Short mmCIF file of C-alpha atoms and ligand atoms in Angstrom, two decimals:
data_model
loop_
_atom_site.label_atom_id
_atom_site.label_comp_id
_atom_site.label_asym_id
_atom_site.label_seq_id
_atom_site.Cartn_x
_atom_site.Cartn_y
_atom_site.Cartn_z
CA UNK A 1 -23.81 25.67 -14.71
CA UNK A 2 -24.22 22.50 -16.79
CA UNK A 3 -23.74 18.87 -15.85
CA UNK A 4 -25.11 15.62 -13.95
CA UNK A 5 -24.09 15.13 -10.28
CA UNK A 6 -22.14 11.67 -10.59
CA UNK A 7 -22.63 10.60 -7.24
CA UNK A 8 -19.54 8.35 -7.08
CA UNK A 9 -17.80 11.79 -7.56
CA UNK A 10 -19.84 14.37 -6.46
CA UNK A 11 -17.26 17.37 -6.56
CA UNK A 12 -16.10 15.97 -10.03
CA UNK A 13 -12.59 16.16 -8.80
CA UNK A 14 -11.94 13.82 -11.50
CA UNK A 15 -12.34 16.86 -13.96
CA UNK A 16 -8.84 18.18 -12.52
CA UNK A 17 -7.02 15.39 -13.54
CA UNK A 18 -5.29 16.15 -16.99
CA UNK A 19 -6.04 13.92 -19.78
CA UNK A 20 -3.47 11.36 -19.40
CA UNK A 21 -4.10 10.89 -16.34
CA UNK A 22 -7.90 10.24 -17.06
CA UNK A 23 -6.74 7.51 -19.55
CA UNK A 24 -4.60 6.45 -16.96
CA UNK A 25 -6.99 5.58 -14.80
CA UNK A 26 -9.59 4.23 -17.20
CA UNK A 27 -6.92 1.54 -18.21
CA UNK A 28 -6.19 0.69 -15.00
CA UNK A 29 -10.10 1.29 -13.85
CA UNK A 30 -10.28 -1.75 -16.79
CA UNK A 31 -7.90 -3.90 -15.72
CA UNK A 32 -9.53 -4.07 -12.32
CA UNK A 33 -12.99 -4.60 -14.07
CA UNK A 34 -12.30 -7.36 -15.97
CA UNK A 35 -8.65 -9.07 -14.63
CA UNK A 36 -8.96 -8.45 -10.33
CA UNK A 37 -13.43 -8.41 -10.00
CA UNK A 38 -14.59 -11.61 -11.40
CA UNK A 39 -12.01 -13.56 -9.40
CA UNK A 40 -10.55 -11.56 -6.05
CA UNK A 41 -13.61 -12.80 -4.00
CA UNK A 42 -11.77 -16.46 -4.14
CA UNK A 43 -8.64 -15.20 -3.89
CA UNK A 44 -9.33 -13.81 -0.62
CA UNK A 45 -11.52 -16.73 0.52
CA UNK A 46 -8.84 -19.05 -0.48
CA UNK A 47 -5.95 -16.60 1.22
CA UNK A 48 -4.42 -17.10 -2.31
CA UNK A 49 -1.65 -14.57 -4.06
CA UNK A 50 -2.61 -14.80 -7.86
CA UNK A 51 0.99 -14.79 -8.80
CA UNK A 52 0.31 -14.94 -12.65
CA UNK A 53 -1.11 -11.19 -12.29
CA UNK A 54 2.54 -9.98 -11.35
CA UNK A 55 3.56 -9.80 -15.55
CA UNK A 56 0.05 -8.59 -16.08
CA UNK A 57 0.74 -5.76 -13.23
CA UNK A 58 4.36 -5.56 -15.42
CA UNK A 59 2.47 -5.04 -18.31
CA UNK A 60 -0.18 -2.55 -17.19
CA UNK A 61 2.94 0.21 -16.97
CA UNK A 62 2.16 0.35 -12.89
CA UNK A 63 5.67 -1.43 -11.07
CA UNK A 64 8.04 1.03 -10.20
CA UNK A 65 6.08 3.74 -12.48
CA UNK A 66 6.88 6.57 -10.86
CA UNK A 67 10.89 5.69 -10.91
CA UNK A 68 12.51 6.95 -14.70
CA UNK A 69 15.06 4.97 -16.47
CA UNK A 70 15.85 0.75 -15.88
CA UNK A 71 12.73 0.42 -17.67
CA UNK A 72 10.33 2.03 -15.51
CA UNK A 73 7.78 4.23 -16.72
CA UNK A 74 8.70 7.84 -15.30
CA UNK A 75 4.88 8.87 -14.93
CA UNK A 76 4.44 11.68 -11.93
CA UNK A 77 3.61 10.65 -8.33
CA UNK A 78 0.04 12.29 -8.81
CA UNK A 79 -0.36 9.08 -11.69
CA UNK A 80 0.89 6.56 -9.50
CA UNK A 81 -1.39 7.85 -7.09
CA UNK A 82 -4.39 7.75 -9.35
CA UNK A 83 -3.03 3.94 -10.13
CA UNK A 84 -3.28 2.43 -6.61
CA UNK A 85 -6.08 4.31 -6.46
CA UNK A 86 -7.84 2.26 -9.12
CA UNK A 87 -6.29 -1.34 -7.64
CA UNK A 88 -7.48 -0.91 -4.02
CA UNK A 89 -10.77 -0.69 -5.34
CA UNK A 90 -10.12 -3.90 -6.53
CA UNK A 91 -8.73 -4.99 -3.85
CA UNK A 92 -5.87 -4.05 -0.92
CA UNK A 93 -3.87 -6.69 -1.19
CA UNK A 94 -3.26 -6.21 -4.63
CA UNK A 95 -2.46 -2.97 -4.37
CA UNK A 96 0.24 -4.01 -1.01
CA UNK A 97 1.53 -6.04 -4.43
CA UNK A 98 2.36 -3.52 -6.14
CA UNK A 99 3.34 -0.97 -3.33
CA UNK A 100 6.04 -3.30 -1.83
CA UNK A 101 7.39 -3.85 -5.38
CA UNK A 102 7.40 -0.17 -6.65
CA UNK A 103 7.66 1.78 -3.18
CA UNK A 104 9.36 -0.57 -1.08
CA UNK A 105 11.84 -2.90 -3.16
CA UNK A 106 12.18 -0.89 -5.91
CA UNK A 107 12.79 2.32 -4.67
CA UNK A 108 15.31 1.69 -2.56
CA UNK A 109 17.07 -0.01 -5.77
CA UNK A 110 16.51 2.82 -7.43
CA UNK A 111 17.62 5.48 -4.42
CA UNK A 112 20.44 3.37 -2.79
CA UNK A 113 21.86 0.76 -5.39
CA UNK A 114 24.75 0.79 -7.33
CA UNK A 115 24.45 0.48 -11.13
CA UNK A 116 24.91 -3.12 -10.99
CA UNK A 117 22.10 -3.75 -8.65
CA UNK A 118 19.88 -1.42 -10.62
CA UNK A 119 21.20 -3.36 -13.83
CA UNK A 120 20.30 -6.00 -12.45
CA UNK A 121 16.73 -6.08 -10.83
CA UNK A 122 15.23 -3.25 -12.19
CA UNK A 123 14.18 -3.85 -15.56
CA UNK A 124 12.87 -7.43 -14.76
CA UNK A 125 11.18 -6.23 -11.44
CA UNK A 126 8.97 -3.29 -13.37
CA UNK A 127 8.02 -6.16 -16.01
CA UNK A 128 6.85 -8.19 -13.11
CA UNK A 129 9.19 -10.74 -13.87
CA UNK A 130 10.93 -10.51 -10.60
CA UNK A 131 9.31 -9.81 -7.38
CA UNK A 132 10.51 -8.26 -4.55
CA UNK A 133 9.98 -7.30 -1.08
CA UNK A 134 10.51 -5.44 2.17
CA UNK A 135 11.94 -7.06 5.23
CA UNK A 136 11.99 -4.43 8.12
CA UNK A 137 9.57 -5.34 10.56
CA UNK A 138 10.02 -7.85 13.21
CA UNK A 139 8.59 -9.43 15.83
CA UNK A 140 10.18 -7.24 18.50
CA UNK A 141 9.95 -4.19 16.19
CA UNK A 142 6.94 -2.73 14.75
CA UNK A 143 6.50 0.41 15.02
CA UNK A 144 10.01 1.68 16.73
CA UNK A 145 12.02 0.13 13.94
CA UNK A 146 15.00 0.98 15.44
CA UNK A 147 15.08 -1.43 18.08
CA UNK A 148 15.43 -4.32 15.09
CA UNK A 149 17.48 -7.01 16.08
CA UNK A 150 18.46 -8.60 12.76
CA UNK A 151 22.09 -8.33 12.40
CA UNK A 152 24.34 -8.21 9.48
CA UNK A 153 28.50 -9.03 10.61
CA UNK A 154 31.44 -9.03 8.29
CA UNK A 155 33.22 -12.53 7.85
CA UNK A 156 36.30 -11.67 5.74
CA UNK A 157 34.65 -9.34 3.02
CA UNK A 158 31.50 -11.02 2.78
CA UNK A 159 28.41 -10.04 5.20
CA UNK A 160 26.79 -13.03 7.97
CA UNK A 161 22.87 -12.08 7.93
CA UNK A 162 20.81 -13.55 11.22
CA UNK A 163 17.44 -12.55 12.34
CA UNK A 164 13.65 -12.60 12.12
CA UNK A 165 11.17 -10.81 9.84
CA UNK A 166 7.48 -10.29 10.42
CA UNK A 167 4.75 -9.12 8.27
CA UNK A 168 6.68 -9.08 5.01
CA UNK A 169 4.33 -9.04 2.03
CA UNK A 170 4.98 -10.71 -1.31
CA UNK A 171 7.52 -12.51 0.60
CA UNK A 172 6.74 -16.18 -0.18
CA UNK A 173 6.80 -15.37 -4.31
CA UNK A 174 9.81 -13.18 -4.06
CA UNK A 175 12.82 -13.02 -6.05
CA UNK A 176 14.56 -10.68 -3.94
CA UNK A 177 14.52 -8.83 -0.36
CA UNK A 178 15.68 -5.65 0.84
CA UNK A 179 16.37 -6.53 4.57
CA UNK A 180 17.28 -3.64 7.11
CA UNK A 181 20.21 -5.11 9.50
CA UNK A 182 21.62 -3.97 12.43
CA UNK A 183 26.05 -3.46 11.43
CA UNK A 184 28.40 -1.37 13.33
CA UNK A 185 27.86 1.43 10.70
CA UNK A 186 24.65 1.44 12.04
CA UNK A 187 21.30 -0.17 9.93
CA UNK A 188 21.81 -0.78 6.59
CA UNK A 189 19.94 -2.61 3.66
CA UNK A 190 20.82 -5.14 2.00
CA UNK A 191 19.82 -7.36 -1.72
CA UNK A 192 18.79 -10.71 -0.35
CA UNK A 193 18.21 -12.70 -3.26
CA UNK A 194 15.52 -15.72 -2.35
CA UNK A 195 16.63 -19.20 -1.60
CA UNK A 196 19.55 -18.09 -0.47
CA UNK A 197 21.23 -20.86 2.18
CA UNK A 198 19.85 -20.23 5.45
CA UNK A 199 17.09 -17.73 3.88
CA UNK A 200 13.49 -19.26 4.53
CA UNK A 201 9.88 -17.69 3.91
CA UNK A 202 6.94 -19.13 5.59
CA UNK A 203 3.14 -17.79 4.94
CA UNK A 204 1.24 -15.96 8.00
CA UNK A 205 -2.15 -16.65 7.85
CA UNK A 206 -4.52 -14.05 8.86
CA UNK A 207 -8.24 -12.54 8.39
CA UNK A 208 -7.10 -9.62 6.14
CA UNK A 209 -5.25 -8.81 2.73
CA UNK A 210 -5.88 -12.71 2.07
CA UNK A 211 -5.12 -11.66 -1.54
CA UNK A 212 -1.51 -10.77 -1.37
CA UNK A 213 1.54 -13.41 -0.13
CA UNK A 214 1.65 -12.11 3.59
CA UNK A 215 5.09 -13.81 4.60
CA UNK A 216 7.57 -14.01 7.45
CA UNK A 217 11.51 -14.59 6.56
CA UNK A 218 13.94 -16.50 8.80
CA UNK A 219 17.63 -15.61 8.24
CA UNK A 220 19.76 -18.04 9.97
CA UNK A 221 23.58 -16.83 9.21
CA UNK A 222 22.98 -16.27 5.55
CA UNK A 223 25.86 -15.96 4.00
CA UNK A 224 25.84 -12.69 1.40
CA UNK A 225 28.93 -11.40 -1.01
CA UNK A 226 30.35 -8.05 -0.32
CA UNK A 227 28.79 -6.10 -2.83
CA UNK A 228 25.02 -7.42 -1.61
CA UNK A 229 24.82 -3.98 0.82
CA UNK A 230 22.27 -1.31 -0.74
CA UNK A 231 25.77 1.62 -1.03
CA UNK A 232 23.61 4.53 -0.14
CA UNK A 233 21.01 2.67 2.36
CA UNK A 234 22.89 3.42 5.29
CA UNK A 235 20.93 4.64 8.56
CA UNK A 236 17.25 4.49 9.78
CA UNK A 237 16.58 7.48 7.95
CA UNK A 238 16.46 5.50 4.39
CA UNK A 239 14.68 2.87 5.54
CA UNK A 240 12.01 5.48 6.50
CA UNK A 241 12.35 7.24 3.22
CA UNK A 242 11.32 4.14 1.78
CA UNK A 243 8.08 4.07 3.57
CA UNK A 244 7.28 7.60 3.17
CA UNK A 245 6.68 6.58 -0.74
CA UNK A 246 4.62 3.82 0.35
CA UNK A 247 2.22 5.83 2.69
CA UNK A 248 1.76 8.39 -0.18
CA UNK A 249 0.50 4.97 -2.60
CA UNK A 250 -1.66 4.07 0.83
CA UNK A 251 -2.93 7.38 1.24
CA UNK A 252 -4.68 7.32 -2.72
CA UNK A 253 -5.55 3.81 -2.52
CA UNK A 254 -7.66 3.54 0.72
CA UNK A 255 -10.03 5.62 -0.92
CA UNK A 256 -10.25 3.29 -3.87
CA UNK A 257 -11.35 0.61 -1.48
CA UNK A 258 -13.95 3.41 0.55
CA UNK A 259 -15.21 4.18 -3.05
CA UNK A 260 -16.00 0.48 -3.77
CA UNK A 261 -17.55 0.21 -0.39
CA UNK A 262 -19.54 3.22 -0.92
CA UNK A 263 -20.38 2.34 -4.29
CA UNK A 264 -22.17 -1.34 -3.19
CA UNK A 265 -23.90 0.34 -0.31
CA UNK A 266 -26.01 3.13 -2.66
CA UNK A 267 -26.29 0.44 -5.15
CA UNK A 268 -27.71 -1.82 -2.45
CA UNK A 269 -29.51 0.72 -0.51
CA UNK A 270 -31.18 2.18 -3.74
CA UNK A 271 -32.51 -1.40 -4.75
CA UNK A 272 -33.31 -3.00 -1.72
CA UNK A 273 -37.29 -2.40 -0.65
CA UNK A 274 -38.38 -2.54 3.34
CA UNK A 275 -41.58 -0.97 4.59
CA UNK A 276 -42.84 -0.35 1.29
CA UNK A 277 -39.93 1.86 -0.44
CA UNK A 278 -36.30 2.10 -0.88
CA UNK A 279 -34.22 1.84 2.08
CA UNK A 280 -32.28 4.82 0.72
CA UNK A 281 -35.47 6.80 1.19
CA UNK A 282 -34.61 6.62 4.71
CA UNK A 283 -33.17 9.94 6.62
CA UNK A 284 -30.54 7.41 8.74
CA UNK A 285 -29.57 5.47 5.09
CA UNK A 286 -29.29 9.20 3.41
CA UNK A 287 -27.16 10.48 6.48
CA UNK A 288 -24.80 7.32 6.36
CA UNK A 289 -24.70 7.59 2.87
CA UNK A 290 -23.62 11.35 2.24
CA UNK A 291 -21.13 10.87 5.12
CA UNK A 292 -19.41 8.21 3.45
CA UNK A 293 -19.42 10.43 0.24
CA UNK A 294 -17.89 13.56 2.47
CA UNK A 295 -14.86 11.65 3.68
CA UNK A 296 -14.29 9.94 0.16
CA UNK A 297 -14.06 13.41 -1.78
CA UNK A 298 -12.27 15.40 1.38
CA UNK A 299 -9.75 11.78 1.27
CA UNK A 300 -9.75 12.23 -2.69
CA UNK A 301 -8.77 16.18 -2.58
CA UNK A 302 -6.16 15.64 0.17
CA UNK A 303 -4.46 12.69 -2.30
CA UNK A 304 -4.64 15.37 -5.17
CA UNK A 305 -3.28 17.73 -2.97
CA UNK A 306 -0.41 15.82 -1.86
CA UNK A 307 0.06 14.35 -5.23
CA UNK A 308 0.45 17.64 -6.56
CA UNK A 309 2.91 18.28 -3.60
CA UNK A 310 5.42 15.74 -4.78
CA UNK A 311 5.62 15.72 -7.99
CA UNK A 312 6.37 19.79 -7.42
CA UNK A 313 9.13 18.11 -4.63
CA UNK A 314 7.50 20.31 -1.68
CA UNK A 315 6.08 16.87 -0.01
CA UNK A 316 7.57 16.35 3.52
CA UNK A 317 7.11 13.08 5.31
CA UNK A 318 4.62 15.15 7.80
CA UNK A 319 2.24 15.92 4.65
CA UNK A 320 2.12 11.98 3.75
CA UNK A 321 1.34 10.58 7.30
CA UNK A 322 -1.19 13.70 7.20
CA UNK A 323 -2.83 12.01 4.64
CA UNK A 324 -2.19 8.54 5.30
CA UNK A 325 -3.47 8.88 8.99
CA UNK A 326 -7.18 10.72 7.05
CA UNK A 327 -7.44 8.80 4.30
CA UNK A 328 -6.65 4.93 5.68
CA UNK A 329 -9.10 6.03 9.10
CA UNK A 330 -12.02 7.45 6.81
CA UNK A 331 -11.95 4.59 4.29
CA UNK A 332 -12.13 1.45 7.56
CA UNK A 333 -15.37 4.12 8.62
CA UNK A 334 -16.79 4.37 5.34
CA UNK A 335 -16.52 0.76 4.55
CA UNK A 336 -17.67 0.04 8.06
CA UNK A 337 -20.90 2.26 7.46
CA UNK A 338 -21.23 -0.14 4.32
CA UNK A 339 -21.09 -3.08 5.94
CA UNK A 340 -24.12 -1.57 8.43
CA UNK A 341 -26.41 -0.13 4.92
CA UNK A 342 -26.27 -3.64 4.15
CA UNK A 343 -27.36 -5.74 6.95
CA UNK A 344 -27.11 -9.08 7.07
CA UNK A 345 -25.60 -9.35 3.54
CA UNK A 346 -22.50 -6.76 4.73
CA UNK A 347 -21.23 -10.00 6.04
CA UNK A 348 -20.33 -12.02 3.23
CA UNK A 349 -18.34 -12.28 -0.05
CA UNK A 350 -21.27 -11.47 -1.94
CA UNK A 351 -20.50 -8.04 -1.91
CA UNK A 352 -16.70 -6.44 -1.47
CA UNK A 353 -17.41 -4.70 1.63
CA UNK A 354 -16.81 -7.12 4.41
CA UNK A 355 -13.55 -7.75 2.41
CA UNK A 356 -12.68 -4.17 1.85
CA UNK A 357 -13.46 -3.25 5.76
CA UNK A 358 -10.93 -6.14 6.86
CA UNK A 359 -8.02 -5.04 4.31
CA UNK A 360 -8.36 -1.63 5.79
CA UNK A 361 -8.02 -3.04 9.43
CA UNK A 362 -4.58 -4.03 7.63
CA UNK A 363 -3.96 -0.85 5.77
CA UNK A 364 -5.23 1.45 8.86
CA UNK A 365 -2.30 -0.19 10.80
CA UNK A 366 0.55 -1.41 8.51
CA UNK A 367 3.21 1.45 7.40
CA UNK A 368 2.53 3.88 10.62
CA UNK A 369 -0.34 2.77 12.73
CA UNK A 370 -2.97 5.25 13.45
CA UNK A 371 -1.18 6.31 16.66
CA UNK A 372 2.24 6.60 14.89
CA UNK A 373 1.14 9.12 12.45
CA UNK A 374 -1.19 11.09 14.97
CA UNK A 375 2.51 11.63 16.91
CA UNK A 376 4.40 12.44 13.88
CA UNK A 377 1.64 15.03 13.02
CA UNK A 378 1.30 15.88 16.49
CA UNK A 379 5.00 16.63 16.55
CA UNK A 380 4.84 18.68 13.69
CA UNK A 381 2.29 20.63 14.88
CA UNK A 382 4.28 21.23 18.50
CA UNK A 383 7.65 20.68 17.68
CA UNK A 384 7.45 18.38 20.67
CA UNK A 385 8.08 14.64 19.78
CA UNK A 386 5.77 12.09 22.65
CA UNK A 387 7.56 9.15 21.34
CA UNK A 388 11.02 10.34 22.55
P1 LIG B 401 13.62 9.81 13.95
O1 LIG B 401 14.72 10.31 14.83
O2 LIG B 401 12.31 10.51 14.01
O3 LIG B 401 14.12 9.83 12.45
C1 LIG B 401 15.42 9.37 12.10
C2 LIG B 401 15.79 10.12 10.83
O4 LIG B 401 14.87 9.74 9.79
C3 LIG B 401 14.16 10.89 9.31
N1 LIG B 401 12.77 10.46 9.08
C4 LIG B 401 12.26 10.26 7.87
N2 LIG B 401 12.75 10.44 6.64
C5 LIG B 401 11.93 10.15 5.59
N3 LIG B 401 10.69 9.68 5.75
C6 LIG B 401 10.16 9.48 6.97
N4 LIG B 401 8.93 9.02 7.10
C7 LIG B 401 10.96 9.78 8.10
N5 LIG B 401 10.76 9.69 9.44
C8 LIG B 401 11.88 10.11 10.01
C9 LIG B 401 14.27 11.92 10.42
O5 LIG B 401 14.15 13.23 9.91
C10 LIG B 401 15.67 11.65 10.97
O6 LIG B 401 16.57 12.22 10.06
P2 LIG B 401 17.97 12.85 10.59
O7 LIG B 401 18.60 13.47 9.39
O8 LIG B 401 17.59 13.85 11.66
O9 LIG B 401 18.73 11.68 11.14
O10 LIG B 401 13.46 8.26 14.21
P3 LIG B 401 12.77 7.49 15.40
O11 LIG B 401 13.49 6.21 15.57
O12 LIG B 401 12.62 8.39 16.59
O13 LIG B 401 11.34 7.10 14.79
C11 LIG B 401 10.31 7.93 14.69
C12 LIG B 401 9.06 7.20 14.15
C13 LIG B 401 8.27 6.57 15.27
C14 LIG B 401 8.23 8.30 13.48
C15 LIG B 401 9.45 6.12 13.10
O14 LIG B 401 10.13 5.09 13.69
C16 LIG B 401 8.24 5.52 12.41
O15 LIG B 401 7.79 6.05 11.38
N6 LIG B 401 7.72 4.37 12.91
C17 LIG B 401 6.71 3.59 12.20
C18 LIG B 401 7.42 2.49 11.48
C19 LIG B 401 6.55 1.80 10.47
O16 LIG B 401 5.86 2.46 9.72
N7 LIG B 401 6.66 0.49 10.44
C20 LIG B 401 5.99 -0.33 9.49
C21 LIG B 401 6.96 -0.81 8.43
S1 LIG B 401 6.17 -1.54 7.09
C22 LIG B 401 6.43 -3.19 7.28
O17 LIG B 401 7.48 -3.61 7.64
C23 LIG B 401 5.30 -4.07 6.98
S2 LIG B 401 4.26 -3.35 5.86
C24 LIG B 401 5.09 -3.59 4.39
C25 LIG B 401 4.66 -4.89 3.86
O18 LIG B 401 3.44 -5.08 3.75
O19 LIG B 401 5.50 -5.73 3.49
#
């Protein structure tokens, strides 16, 4: 036996990884040191999208990197993993950046387009060049999104789009939208390119992922040529498939953010003096503070796991809200727990954690809530389906 405990890591699960992976993640680690740290904590204050970081994202190898050919990178699920890993420790929002342009806009480009479309958006979307994003959600439909009311009618040959989206992210500094409409072939998704007539974005403002463009879309008869419709996107089902790759990215990047958490409450908690010795001396801080280390490594060996899962191709959607449920749940309690080690000072931008803990009220929710995935798994687990 040989070797230091690195407490960040305690089960060195790092040492799996292979070695491009470990370079992987130093270079993105990096990035996130010097590009998203010295700045994110105004970009959240301010509720500002730091669009210039889109190329830089583009250039960093991590839009679309787990999609091969159109210029994107071809690197394994279990890498794109480690990626958004790295970014939510930066930040959420950033990493909702890149998961609604890799998972959610360019995958279904990738899955569903024709040539043409792929042609067309996906070399300049993987550079960061164009941005693109997800409209599914609405008002009326969160979490059954088959009751969407957005509806896409034929006017000769050419579609008539009307409707409301909710919640779309990257929205306001997109290029291009895959909206889910209601036709009488059933839903379907469609290439909405921005500023089309009658298309309109308009910011939401809210207390969490402040960092990232969090949009709502108004389509008011927009007009779209024939050959906008997504050929294979046809049916609930691919809309779904579409956020199955985005829970997987969710699943590994929660526990970025629980690791940054974790890691400012034993730096804090090691430094900080009461009653005449480190708070971290304490049996309460120590018990809060190997608790938070339990869920991040049993989080990190579940993403491994399931990374491992899909890039063999035995993933099924039940394994990713598996994780996503864990992972997104332990990270808000981990960075919750951080927010307590550090008193007073949990509260404000001074540290990440108060920042972290309201992303992951976001990330906890968004994509499945909680509830959602507890059914799906519960399902699984029965074969009986409660939300029938
Ligand atoms: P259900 O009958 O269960 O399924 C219909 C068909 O789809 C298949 N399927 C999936 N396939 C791939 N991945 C998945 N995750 C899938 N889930 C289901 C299923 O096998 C079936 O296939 P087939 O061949 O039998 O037809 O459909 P349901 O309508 O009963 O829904 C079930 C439920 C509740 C699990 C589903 O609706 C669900 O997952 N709800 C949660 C929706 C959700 O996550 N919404 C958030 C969207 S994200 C967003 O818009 C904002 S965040 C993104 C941003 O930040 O911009």
């Amino acid at each position: 036996m040989s070797g230091a405990i690195d407490p960040l890591d305690l089960l060195d699960l790092d040492g799996s990884l292979t070695d491009e992976e470990r370079a992987l993640r130093d270079r993105v680690r990096g990035f996130v040191r010097d590009r998203v740290l010295p700045d994110i904590e105004g970009w959240f204050e301010r509720g500002e999208f730091p669009l210039a970081i889109a190329k830089e994202f583009g250039a960093l190898g991590v839009l679309g990197m787990h999609l091969e050919g159109y210029g994107c990178a071809g690197r394994s699920a279990t890498e794109y993993g480690i990626a958004c890993r790295e970014i939510e420790a930066g930040d959420s929002g950033l990493r909702s950046f890149m998961s609604v342009q890799g998972s959610l806009s360019m995958f279904p480009i990738h899955r569903f387009g024709s040539d043409e479309q792929k042609q067309q958006w996906l070399p300049t979307m993987a550079t960061g060049e164009a941005i693109g994003c997800f409209a599914l959600t609405e008002p009326g439909a969160g979490s059954d999104p088959s009751a969407i009311s957005t509806s896409a009618r034929r006017d000769g040959s050419d579609w008539i789009l009307a409707g409301h989206k909710k919640w779309t992210t990257n929205g306001t500094v997109s290029d291009v939208a895959i909206v889910w409409a209601r036709t009488d072939d059933g839903i379907q998704g469609f290439l909405v390119p921005s500023g089309a007539p009658g298309m309109r974005f308009e910011p939401l403002s809210a207390w969490s992922l402040r960092a990232a463009a969090r949009s709502e879309l108004f389509l008011d008869d927009v007009r779209l040529p024939a050959d906008a419709v997504l050929p294979g996107a046809v049916g609930l089902k691919t809309a779904l498939q579409c956020l199955t790759e985005a829970r997987f990215g969710i699943a590994w990047g929660a526990i970025g953010a629980a690791r940054a958490c974790y890691e400012a409450a034993l730096s804090w908690t090691t430094e900080r003096v009461q009653f005449g010795k480190p708070v971290a001396a304490f049996q309460l801080v120590q018990a809060k503070l190997v608790e938070m280390s339990l869920e991040i490594e049993k989080g990190m060996l579940l993403a491994m796991h399931l990374g491992r899962m899909m890039d063999e191709g035995r993933a099924l959607p039940e394994h990713v809200s598996f994780a996503k449920l864990n992972n997104a749940r332990a990270s808000l309690r981990v960075a919750r727990e951080a927010r307590a080690l550090l008193g007073a000072n949990g509260i404000t931008l001074d540290f990440p954690v108060i920042r972290h803990m309201n992303n992951l009220e976001s990330v906890v929710t968004y994509e499945g809530t909680e509830e959602i995935h507890t059914l799906i798994v519960g399902a699984a687990l029965t074969g009986l389906r409660a939300f029938d």
